């Protein structure tokens, strides 16, 4: 009888040991899976990279003038041109600047900082009118590159007063909701209670 008891006890201990090992292994695999899932999720959000939320069009007139002096400043030579600039400007958010971390145990992504809106691209279309050159001051090929750059800078200077950045700030909540949808798609939650944006009223209380 004692032998049978020992055998049964051995079998019971073996079963319990096997179950414990199986449970520990499954828990470890599950933990590794969640950890891996969180890393992939964070990378997916960052890989969206630049999110355009506002597009604006500008039509500007820019006058270029350049004066050169020659012969001990006795003679001056002037060249000038009138530029008509039509530009398309995209404003939005660089999601690589997002600060966030994952809480695998709670299956939660914590968003702690959201980038301010910025100009993501400018596509200027420049046309030249009323081009006049001086005898000793003519337009060269490199001047066109300089003029295109000045045209771009002229548009950039107009953007802060255009309202585009303010409009993009108001679209920040939509950008956060887009990230929230990505997170919820795999059964996680987005926590952005600590999020600070210049206009705090942009984020509704959940």
mmCIF file with all atom_site columns, N, CA and C in Angstrom, residues 55 73 86 109 166 194:
data_model
loop_
_atom_site.group_PDB
_atom_site.id
_atom_site.type_symbol
_atom_site.label_atom_id
_atom_site.label_alt_id
_atom_site.label_comp_id
_atom_site.label_asym_id
_atom_site.label_entity_id
_atom_site.label_seq_id
_atom_site.pdbx_PDB_ins_code
_atom_site.Cartn_x
_atom_site.Cartn_y
_atom_site.Cartn_z
_atom_site.occupancy
_atom_site.B_iso_or_equiv
_atom_site.pdbx_formal_charge
_atom_site.auth_seq_id
_atom_site.auth_comp_id
_atom_site.auth_asym_id
_atom_site.auth_atom_id
_atom_site.pdbx_PDB_model_num
ATOM 1  N N  . UNK A 1 55  ? -3.723 73.042  -44.558 1.00 0.00 ? 55  UNK A N  1
ATOM 2  C CA . UNK A 1 55  ? -3.066 73.435  -45.802 1.00 0.00 ? 55  UNK A CA 1
ATOM 3  C C  . UNK A 1 55  ? -3.500 74.856  -46.158 1.00 0.00 ? 55  UNK A C  1
ATOM 4  N N  . UNK A 1 73  ? 32.938 103.701 -56.249 1.00 0.00 ? 73  UNK A N  1
ATOM 5  C CA . UNK A 1 73  ? 31.579 104.124 -55.913 1.00 0.00 ? 73  UNK A CA 1
ATOM 6  C C  . UNK A 1 73  ? 31.101 105.336 -56.728 1.00 0.00 ? 73  UNK A C  1
ATOM 7  N N  . UNK A 1 86  ? 3.146  82.256  -55.732 1.00 0.00 ? 86  UNK A N  1
ATOM 8  C CA . UNK A 1 86  ? 1.990  81.445  -55.330 1.00 0.00 ? 86  UNK A CA 1
ATOM 9  C C  . UNK A 1 86  ? 2.550  80.219  -54.620 1.00 0.00 ? 86  UNK A C  1
ATOM 10 N N  . UNK A 1 109 ? -0.710 53.179  -23.277 1.00 0.00 ? 109 UNK A N  1
ATOM 11 C CA . UNK A 1 109 ? 0.308  54.082  -23.795 1.00 0.00 ? 109 UNK A CA 1
ATOM 12 C C  . UNK A 1 109 ? 0.088  55.435  -23.121 1.00 0.00 ? 109 UNK A C  1
ATOM 13 N N  . UNK A 1 166 ? -2.427 78.637  -35.622 1.00 0.00 ? 166 UNK A N  1
ATOM 14 C CA . UNK A 1 166 ? -3.523 78.592  -34.649 1.00 0.00 ? 166 UNK A CA 1
ATOM 15 C C  . UNK A 1 166 ? -4.563 77.546  -35.032 1.00 0.00 ? 166 UNK A C  1
ATOM 16 N N  . UNK A 1 194 ? -1.791 63.746  -18.784 1.00 0.00 ? 194 UNK A N  1
ATOM 17 C CA . UNK A 1 194 ? -0.648 64.610  -18.461 1.00 0.00 ? 194 UNK A CA 1
ATOM 18 C C  . UNK A 1 194 ? -0.256 65.504  -19.632 1.00 0.00 ? 194 UNK A C  1
#
